[in-house]
Short mmCIF file of C-alpha atoms and ligand atoms in Angstrom, two decimals:
data_model
loop_
_atom_site.label_atom_id
_atom_site.label_comp_id
_atom_site.label_asym_id
_atom_site.label_seq_id
_atom_site.Cartn_x
_atom_site.Cartn_y
_atom_site.Cartn_z
CA MET A 5 10.74 22.53 12.43
CA ILE A 6 12.03 21.99 8.93
CA ARG A 7 9.66 23.14 6.24
CA LEU A 8 9.59 21.14 3.06
CA PRO A 9 8.58 22.35 -0.38
CA CYS A 10 4.93 21.58 -1.06
CA PRO A 11 4.20 19.02 -3.74
CA ALA A 12 3.91 20.69 -7.11
CA ARG A 13 1.17 18.42 -8.40
CA PRO A 14 -1.82 17.37 -6.34
CA ALA A 15 -3.05 13.92 -7.20
CA CYS A 16 -6.25 11.93 -7.50
CA PRO A 17 -8.18 10.80 -4.42
CA ARG A 18 -7.32 7.37 -3.06
CA PRO A 19 -9.22 4.85 -5.17
CA VAL A 20 -9.89 2.19 -2.55
CA ALA A 21 -13.34 2.23 -1.04
CA THR A 22 -14.66 -0.09 1.63
CA GLU A 23 -18.26 0.49 0.61
CA PRO A 24 -19.77 -1.30 -2.38
CA ALA A 25 -18.85 0.46 -5.59
CA PRO A 26 -18.58 -1.03 -9.06
CA ALA A 27 -15.08 -1.24 -10.51
CA SER A 28 -14.86 1.41 -13.14
CA THR A 29 -12.31 2.21 -15.76
CA ALA A 30 -13.22 5.89 -15.82
CA PRO A 31 -10.24 8.02 -14.80
CA CYS A 32 -10.81 10.13 -11.73
CA ALA A 33 -10.78 13.90 -11.81
CA ARG A 34 -7.47 15.54 -11.08
CA PRO A 35 -8.30 18.70 -9.17
CA GLN A 36 -5.73 21.42 -9.76
CA SER A 37 -7.31 24.03 -7.49
CA GLY A 38 -5.44 25.61 -4.64
CA TRP A 39 -7.41 24.02 -1.81
CA LEU A 40 -5.76 20.64 -2.12
CA ARG A 41 -2.32 22.22 -2.40
CA ARG A 42 -3.08 24.20 0.76
CA ARG A 43 -4.26 21.04 2.53
CA LEU A 44 -1.06 19.26 1.60
CA CYS A 45 1.00 22.18 2.84
CA VAL A 46 -0.85 22.22 6.16
CA ALA A 47 -0.49 18.45 6.51
CA LEU A 48 3.21 18.66 5.78
CA ALA A 49 3.85 21.55 8.14
CA SER A 50 2.10 19.75 11.01
CA LEU A 51 3.76 16.42 10.32
CA PRO A 52 6.22 16.43 13.25
CA LEU A 53 3.33 17.14 15.60
CA ALA A 54 1.22 14.41 14.03
CA LEU A 55 4.10 11.99 14.45
CA GLY A 56 4.51 12.85 18.11
CA LEU A 57 7.98 14.23 17.57
CA ALA A 58 8.63 15.61 21.02
CA PRO A 59 12.06 17.29 21.02
CA ALA A 60 13.46 14.90 23.62
CA ALA A 61 12.26 11.86 21.70
CA ALA A 62 13.57 13.19 18.43
CA GLN A 63 17.02 13.58 19.96
CA THR A 64 17.22 10.06 21.41
CA ASP A 65 18.34 8.16 18.34
CA ARG A 66 20.03 9.81 15.39
CA VAL A 67 19.89 6.80 13.14
CA VAL A 68 17.47 4.05 12.14
CA ASN A 69 18.62 0.88 10.41
CA LEU A 70 16.20 -0.56 7.92
CA TYR A 71 16.18 -4.02 6.31
CA SER A 72 13.90 -3.80 3.32
CA ALA A 73 12.72 -6.27 0.72
CA ARG A 74 11.42 -3.22 -1.18
CA HIS A 75 13.63 -1.41 -3.64
CA TYR A 76 11.90 1.39 -5.47
CA GLN A 77 13.26 4.75 -6.57
CA THR A 78 10.49 6.69 -4.84
CA ASP A 79 11.60 5.20 -1.51
CA GLU A 80 14.64 7.49 -1.73
CA VAL A 81 12.33 10.47 -1.32
CA LEU A 82 10.79 8.83 1.75
CA TYR A 83 14.12 8.40 3.50
CA THR A 84 15.38 11.85 2.60
CA ARG A 85 12.23 13.54 3.87
CA PHE A 86 12.23 11.56 7.09
CA THR A 87 15.79 12.71 7.76
CA GLN A 88 14.87 16.31 6.90
CA LEU A 89 11.96 16.21 9.34
CA THR A 90 13.61 14.43 12.26
CA GLY A 91 17.37 14.65 11.82
CA ILE A 92 17.41 10.84 12.00
CA ARG A 93 19.56 9.21 9.34
CA VAL A 94 18.18 6.15 7.54
CA ASN A 95 20.66 3.33 6.84
CA ARG A 96 19.20 0.58 4.80
CA ILE A 97 20.01 -2.83 3.45
CA GLU A 98 17.88 -3.91 0.54
CA ALA A 99 17.86 -7.57 -0.42
CA SER A 100 15.49 -10.40 -1.13
CA GLU A 101 13.07 -11.47 1.57
CA ASP A 102 14.87 -14.77 2.15
CA ALA A 103 18.31 -13.17 2.31
CA LEU A 104 17.13 -10.60 4.86
CA LEU A 105 15.42 -13.20 7.04
CA GLU A 106 18.54 -15.36 6.97
CA ARG A 107 20.66 -12.35 7.87
CA LEU A 108 18.38 -11.42 10.77
CA ARG A 109 18.49 -14.98 12.07
CA SER A 110 22.24 -15.27 11.85
CA GLU A 111 22.80 -11.84 13.42
CA GLY A 112 20.50 -12.73 16.30
CA ARG A 113 20.49 -10.31 19.20
CA ASN A 114 23.51 -8.48 17.73
CA SER A 115 21.58 -7.41 14.65
CA PRO A 116 21.88 -3.68 13.88
CA ALA A 117 18.44 -3.72 12.21
CA ASP A 118 15.59 -1.69 13.72
CA VAL A 119 12.81 -2.12 11.14
CA PHE A 120 11.95 -4.89 8.69
CA LEU A 121 9.84 -4.10 5.61
CA THR A 122 8.49 -6.67 3.18
CA VAL A 123 5.47 -7.52 1.03
CA ASP A 124 2.50 -9.81 1.64
CA ALA A 125 0.88 -10.64 4.96
CA GLY A 126 2.09 -14.22 4.53
CA ARG A 127 5.73 -13.11 4.61
CA LEU A 128 5.13 -10.69 7.49
CA TRP A 129 3.57 -13.60 9.35
CA ARG A 130 6.65 -15.75 8.67
CA ALA A 131 8.86 -13.07 10.22
CA GLU A 132 6.43 -12.93 13.13
CA GLN A 133 6.68 -16.71 13.56
CA LEU A 134 10.47 -16.42 13.71
CA GLY A 135 10.02 -14.10 16.67
CA LEU A 136 11.66 -11.19 14.86
CA PHE A 137 9.12 -8.46 15.65
CA ALA A 138 8.41 -6.66 18.92
CA PRO A 139 4.78 -5.53 19.36
CA LEU A 140 4.60 -1.75 19.12
CA ARG A 141 1.85 0.25 20.81
CA SER A 142 1.46 3.41 18.77
CA PRO A 143 -1.68 5.57 18.95
CA VAL A 144 -0.54 7.19 15.67
CA LEU A 145 -0.38 3.88 13.78
CA GLU A 146 -3.50 2.50 15.47
CA SER A 147 -5.55 5.57 14.57
CA ARG A 148 -4.30 5.96 11.00
CA ILE A 149 -4.09 2.35 9.73
CA PRO A 150 -7.40 0.45 9.53
CA ALA A 151 -7.50 -2.45 12.03
CA GLN A 152 -8.00 -4.92 9.18
CA LEU A 153 -4.60 -3.99 7.72
CA ARG A 154 -2.41 -4.56 10.80
CA THR A 155 -2.07 -7.11 13.60
CA PRO A 156 -4.20 -6.42 16.68
CA ASP A 157 -1.15 -6.21 18.98
CA GLY A 158 1.06 -4.02 16.74
CA THR A 159 3.44 -6.83 15.71
CA TRP A 160 3.43 -5.47 12.15
CA PHE A 161 1.52 -2.92 10.10
CA GLY A 162 0.39 -2.70 6.47
CA PHE A 163 1.44 0.55 4.78
CA SER A 164 0.01 0.00 1.29
CA THR A 165 -2.44 -2.37 -0.34
CA ARG A 166 -2.49 -4.41 -3.52
CA ALA A 167 -5.41 -6.44 -4.87
CA ARG A 168 -5.25 -9.96 -6.30
CA VAL A 169 -7.57 -9.80 -9.29
CA ILE A 170 -8.68 -11.71 -12.39
CA ALA A 171 -7.16 -10.77 -15.76
CA TYR A 172 -9.03 -11.80 -18.89
CA ASN A 173 -8.90 -11.56 -22.66
CA ARG A 174 -11.35 -8.81 -23.63
CA ALA A 175 -12.17 -10.51 -26.96
CA LYS A 176 -12.85 -13.99 -25.56
CA VAL A 177 -14.32 -13.49 -22.11
CA ARG A 178 -17.27 -11.42 -20.92
CA PRO A 179 -16.68 -9.58 -17.62
CA GLU A 180 -19.69 -11.27 -16.03
CA GLU A 181 -18.03 -14.66 -16.64
CA VAL A 182 -15.17 -13.70 -14.31
CA ALA A 183 -17.03 -11.59 -11.76
CA THR A 184 -16.01 -13.76 -8.79
CA TYR A 185 -13.12 -15.94 -7.60
CA GLU A 186 -15.65 -18.77 -7.59
CA ASP A 187 -15.98 -18.29 -11.38
CA LEU A 188 -12.35 -19.43 -11.77
CA ALA A 189 -13.51 -22.93 -10.81
CA HIS A 190 -16.51 -22.96 -13.20
CA PRO A 191 -16.40 -25.66 -15.92
CA ARG A 192 -16.89 -23.03 -18.67
CA LEU A 193 -13.24 -22.02 -18.08
CA LYS A 194 -11.94 -25.56 -18.63
CA GLY A 195 -8.50 -25.44 -20.26
CA ARG A 196 -8.48 -21.61 -20.28
CA LEU A 197 -6.77 -20.60 -17.03
CA CYS A 198 -3.15 -19.57 -16.28
CA VAL A 199 -1.87 -19.50 -12.68
CA ARG A 200 1.48 -19.40 -10.89
CA SER A 201 2.54 -22.11 -8.44
CA SER A 202 0.62 -22.86 -5.26
CA GLY A 203 3.77 -22.47 -3.18
CA HIS A 204 4.03 -18.75 -3.89
CA VAL A 205 2.93 -16.61 -0.99
CA TYR A 206 0.46 -14.58 -3.14
CA ASN A 207 -1.55 -17.72 -3.93
CA LEU A 208 -1.26 -18.97 -0.36
CA SER A 209 -2.71 -15.69 0.88
CA LEU A 210 -5.51 -15.84 -1.71
CA MET A 211 -6.26 -19.41 -0.61
CA ALA A 212 -6.23 -18.27 3.03
CA SER A 213 -8.87 -15.70 2.15
CA MET A 214 -10.93 -18.40 0.38
CA ILE A 215 -10.69 -20.56 3.54
CA GLU A 216 -11.90 -17.61 5.63
CA ARG A 217 -14.89 -17.12 3.33
CA LEU A 218 -15.82 -20.65 2.20
CA GLY A 219 -14.46 -22.80 5.01
CA GLU A 220 -11.89 -25.57 4.61
CA ALA A 221 -13.99 -27.94 2.49
CA GLY A 222 -15.36 -25.15 0.28
CA ALA A 223 -11.92 -23.70 -0.39
CA GLU A 224 -10.47 -27.10 -1.26
CA GLN A 225 -13.32 -27.76 -3.67
CA TRP A 226 -12.68 -24.36 -5.26
CA ALA A 227 -8.97 -25.17 -5.67
CA ARG A 228 -9.86 -28.49 -7.35
CA GLY A 229 -12.05 -26.58 -9.80
CA VAL A 230 -9.21 -24.17 -10.57
CA VAL A 231 -6.80 -27.06 -11.20
CA ALA A 232 -9.36 -28.68 -13.53
CA ASN A 233 -9.46 -25.47 -15.59
CA LEU A 234 -5.71 -24.97 -16.11
CA ALA A 235 -4.47 -24.35 -19.64
CA ARG A 236 -0.92 -25.40 -18.65
CA PRO A 237 0.96 -26.45 -15.51
CA PRO A 238 1.52 -23.56 -13.05
CA ARG A 239 4.74 -21.66 -13.77
CA GLY A 240 6.26 -18.18 -13.85
CA GLY A 241 5.29 -15.00 -12.02
CA ASP A 242 2.19 -12.84 -12.24
CA THR A 243 3.48 -10.94 -15.30
CA ASP A 244 3.97 -14.28 -17.06
CA GLN A 245 0.30 -15.09 -16.44
CA LEU A 246 -0.72 -11.73 -17.95
CA ARG A 247 1.51 -12.40 -20.95
CA GLY A 248 -0.05 -15.86 -21.27
CA VAL A 249 -3.48 -14.24 -21.68
CA SER A 250 -2.16 -11.70 -24.19
CA ALA A 251 -0.42 -14.40 -26.21
CA GLY A 252 -3.55 -16.58 -26.35
CA GLU A 253 -2.05 -19.36 -24.25
CA CYS A 254 -4.98 -18.93 -21.90
CA ASP A 255 -8.00 -16.62 -21.60
CA VAL A 256 -8.02 -15.93 -17.87
CA ALA A 257 -5.32 -15.48 -15.20
CA ILE A 258 -4.77 -14.34 -11.62
CA SER A 259 -2.47 -11.38 -10.95
CA ASN A 260 -1.70 -8.70 -8.42
CA THR A 261 -2.81 -5.28 -9.63
CA TYR A 262 0.61 -3.59 -9.62
CA TYR A 263 2.01 -5.94 -12.30
CA TYR A 264 -0.73 -4.78 -14.66
CA VAL A 265 -0.16 -1.12 -13.76
CA ARG A 266 3.56 -1.53 -14.53
CA LEU A 267 2.60 -2.74 -18.00
CA MET A 268 0.20 0.22 -18.36
CA LYS A 269 3.21 2.49 -17.81
CA SER A 270 5.48 0.62 -20.18
CA THR A 271 6.39 2.12 -23.56
CA ARG A 272 7.22 -1.26 -25.11
CA PRO A 273 4.82 -2.06 -27.98
CA GLU A 274 4.14 -5.60 -26.73
CA ASP A 275 3.17 -4.27 -23.30
CA ARG A 276 0.87 -1.67 -24.79
CA GLN A 277 -0.71 -4.40 -26.87
CA LEU A 278 -1.14 -6.54 -23.74
CA VAL A 279 -3.02 -3.77 -21.93
CA GLU A 280 -5.29 -3.39 -24.97
CA ARG A 281 -6.02 -7.11 -25.04
CA VAL A 282 -6.22 -7.87 -21.33
CA ALA A 283 -8.67 -6.32 -18.85
CA LEU A 284 -8.95 -6.69 -15.08
CA SER A 285 -11.94 -7.85 -13.08
CA PHE A 286 -12.09 -6.91 -9.40
CA PRO A 287 -13.83 -10.06 -8.13
CA ASN A 288 -16.73 -10.38 -5.71
CA GLN A 289 -17.82 -6.75 -5.88
CA ALA A 290 -21.45 -7.73 -5.36
CA THR A 291 -20.66 -9.93 -2.37
CA THR A 292 -17.62 -10.08 -0.10
CA GLY A 293 -15.20 -7.82 -1.98
CA THR A 294 -11.82 -8.31 -3.66
CA HIS A 295 -8.91 -9.99 -1.87
CA VAL A 296 -6.33 -7.42 -0.79
CA ASN A 297 -2.90 -7.83 0.71
CA VAL A 298 -0.30 -5.39 2.06
CA SER A 299 3.25 -4.19 1.92
CA GLY A 300 4.25 -3.58 5.49
CA GLY A 301 6.69 -3.90 8.31
CA GLY A 302 7.36 -3.61 11.98
CA LEU A 303 9.76 -2.91 14.82
CA LEU A 304 12.37 -5.64 15.32
CA ARG A 305 12.73 -7.22 18.75
CA THR A 306 16.47 -6.58 18.85
CA ALA A 307 16.26 -3.00 17.51
CA PRO A 308 19.13 -0.89 18.92
CA HIS A 309 17.15 2.29 18.13
CA PRO A 310 13.52 1.50 19.00
CA GLU A 311 12.47 5.14 19.38
CA ALA A 312 13.82 6.11 15.96
CA ALA A 313 12.17 2.99 14.57
CA ARG A 314 8.81 3.99 16.03
CA LEU A 315 9.13 7.47 14.53
CA PHE A 316 10.05 6.00 11.16
CA LEU A 317 7.07 3.63 11.15
CA GLU A 318 4.77 6.47 12.20
CA TYR A 319 6.25 8.62 9.43
CA LEU A 320 5.31 5.89 6.92
CA ALA A 321 1.69 6.39 7.98
CA SER A 322 1.80 10.17 7.42
CA ASP A 323 -0.19 11.56 4.50
CA GLU A 324 2.85 12.52 2.47
CA ALA A 325 4.87 9.34 3.10
CA GLN A 326 1.85 7.24 2.24
CA ALA A 327 1.74 8.73 -1.24
CA TYR A 328 5.40 7.87 -1.92
CA PHE A 329 5.32 4.47 -0.25
CA ALA A 330 2.28 3.38 -2.26
CA ALA A 331 3.51 4.88 -5.53
CA GLY A 332 6.79 2.95 -5.28
CA ASN A 333 5.05 -0.24 -6.29
CA ASN A 334 1.83 1.11 -7.83
CA GLU A 335 -0.17 0.32 -4.71
CA TRP A 336 -2.87 2.14 -2.74
CA PRO A 337 -2.22 4.04 0.49
CA VAL A 338 -3.75 2.49 3.62
CA VAL A 339 -4.46 5.86 5.22
CA ALA A 340 -7.82 7.21 4.12
CA ALA A 341 -6.68 10.85 4.00
CA ALA A 342 -3.59 10.16 1.89
CA VAL A 343 -3.63 11.03 -1.79
CA SER A 344 -2.51 8.74 -4.56
CA ARG A 345 -0.05 10.15 -7.13
CA ASN A 346 -0.61 7.51 -9.73
CA PRO A 347 -2.92 8.25 -12.71
CA GLU A 348 -2.58 4.75 -14.20
CA LEU A 349 -3.48 3.10 -10.91
CA ASP A 350 -6.28 5.60 -10.32
CA SER A 351 -7.68 4.74 -13.77
CA LEU A 352 -8.53 1.25 -12.44
CA GLY A 353 -11.26 2.94 -10.42
CA ARG A 354 -12.67 2.34 -6.96
CA PHE A 355 -13.52 -1.08 -5.64
CA ARG A 356 -14.82 -2.88 -2.59
CA MET A 357 -12.15 -4.61 -0.48
CA GLU A 358 -12.83 -7.87 1.33
CA LYS A 359 -13.11 -7.57 5.10
CA THR A 360 -10.73 -10.42 6.00
CA ALA A 361 -8.04 -9.23 8.42
CA VAL A 362 -4.59 -9.53 6.85
CA SER A 363 -3.32 -11.14 10.06
CA ALA A 364 -5.61 -14.12 9.29
CA LEU A 365 -3.95 -14.54 5.88
CA GLY A 366 -0.70 -15.41 7.63
CA ARG A 367 -2.22 -17.66 10.24
CA LEU A 368 -3.90 -19.76 7.55
CA GLN A 369 -0.79 -20.20 5.33
CA PRO A 370 0.04 -23.79 6.45
CA LEU A 371 -3.55 -24.96 6.00
CA ALA A 372 -3.74 -23.17 2.64
CA GLN A 373 -0.65 -25.02 1.42
CA LYS A 374 -2.00 -28.36 2.63
CA LEU A 375 -5.32 -27.89 0.83
CA LEU A 376 -3.66 -26.65 -2.40
CA ASP A 377 -1.34 -29.68 -2.37
CA ARG A 378 -4.31 -31.97 -1.84
CA ALA A 379 -6.17 -30.30 -4.71
CA GLY A 380 -3.21 -30.98 -7.02
CA TRP A 381 -2.29 -27.29 -7.56
CA LYS A 382 1.44 -27.67 -8.23
FE1 FE B 7 5.11 -8.99 -6.42
#
């Protein structure tokens, strides 16, 4: 077994809670005592065992080919450590989601790819609909990843979570005015809301979650209320919505959490000013919880190295890989025992996640688009 150096800096506990807890901006404690370091060392040393790395299995495939729509520097550490632990080399092609899907389709059964990684349950569902994934039965993945954050049959798995939250101008909006997604449709926000287009998968997944909670008619009515409140036609990405609030173009916006955390880490004066002006509300804390989505992936049906692919996916659910995978895009680990290494993200506090299964977010994408079109959300 290869022993790796233990992490030099233990990090804050994972901030996602499934039990009701008010969103807080108080930074969590950062324990520096030896117990956590020892726990990390033990976890790391026992990793091959936890991953089920039987010697015969580990010798089957010496390479795993990864198609990834992720491209973060911390992912390098993931791949290097996986190779150190297993001797399996990681080849990867990083490109946009669309380019990778097109490549997989054109390569067909001759594709060299073993694993496909992307973001948002809606996109994972699209890959599933194209028949790209092979269901994977893995006691490791099934025991470590909450059922809500993977498909029931192992078609794909979430490996980190992001929340879709409400951003608001601290000077113009009181937090209680934007405490729920339903508030976004309230007439008091008329002419004060910035959103991106309805066709983007993040909004389709949010709408899918609204359909799950409110039913078809309720979700459509909500979308009509949102459209009635827009300050300008939908355009740009999530960061553009945050900038719209900071610039006074609107008072309230919808954004994924990691875009805000990126700005928290920025040294540019305008970004620092934005974080001072704009706060986040984790909606529906008193009721159903905040909408969460995943970065994730799965085993490809045509994988030439399915055993190496399984080991790689199981590695992504290990305590140490979880920390790096989540940190790459300022997201939260899905594994309860994993530690976050992200003080800015941790400073957002703990929150209650909605219970909707991410697999439902994909299934409801076509209906979500139909209802958003009907509501006039461009
Ligand atoms: Fe994004």
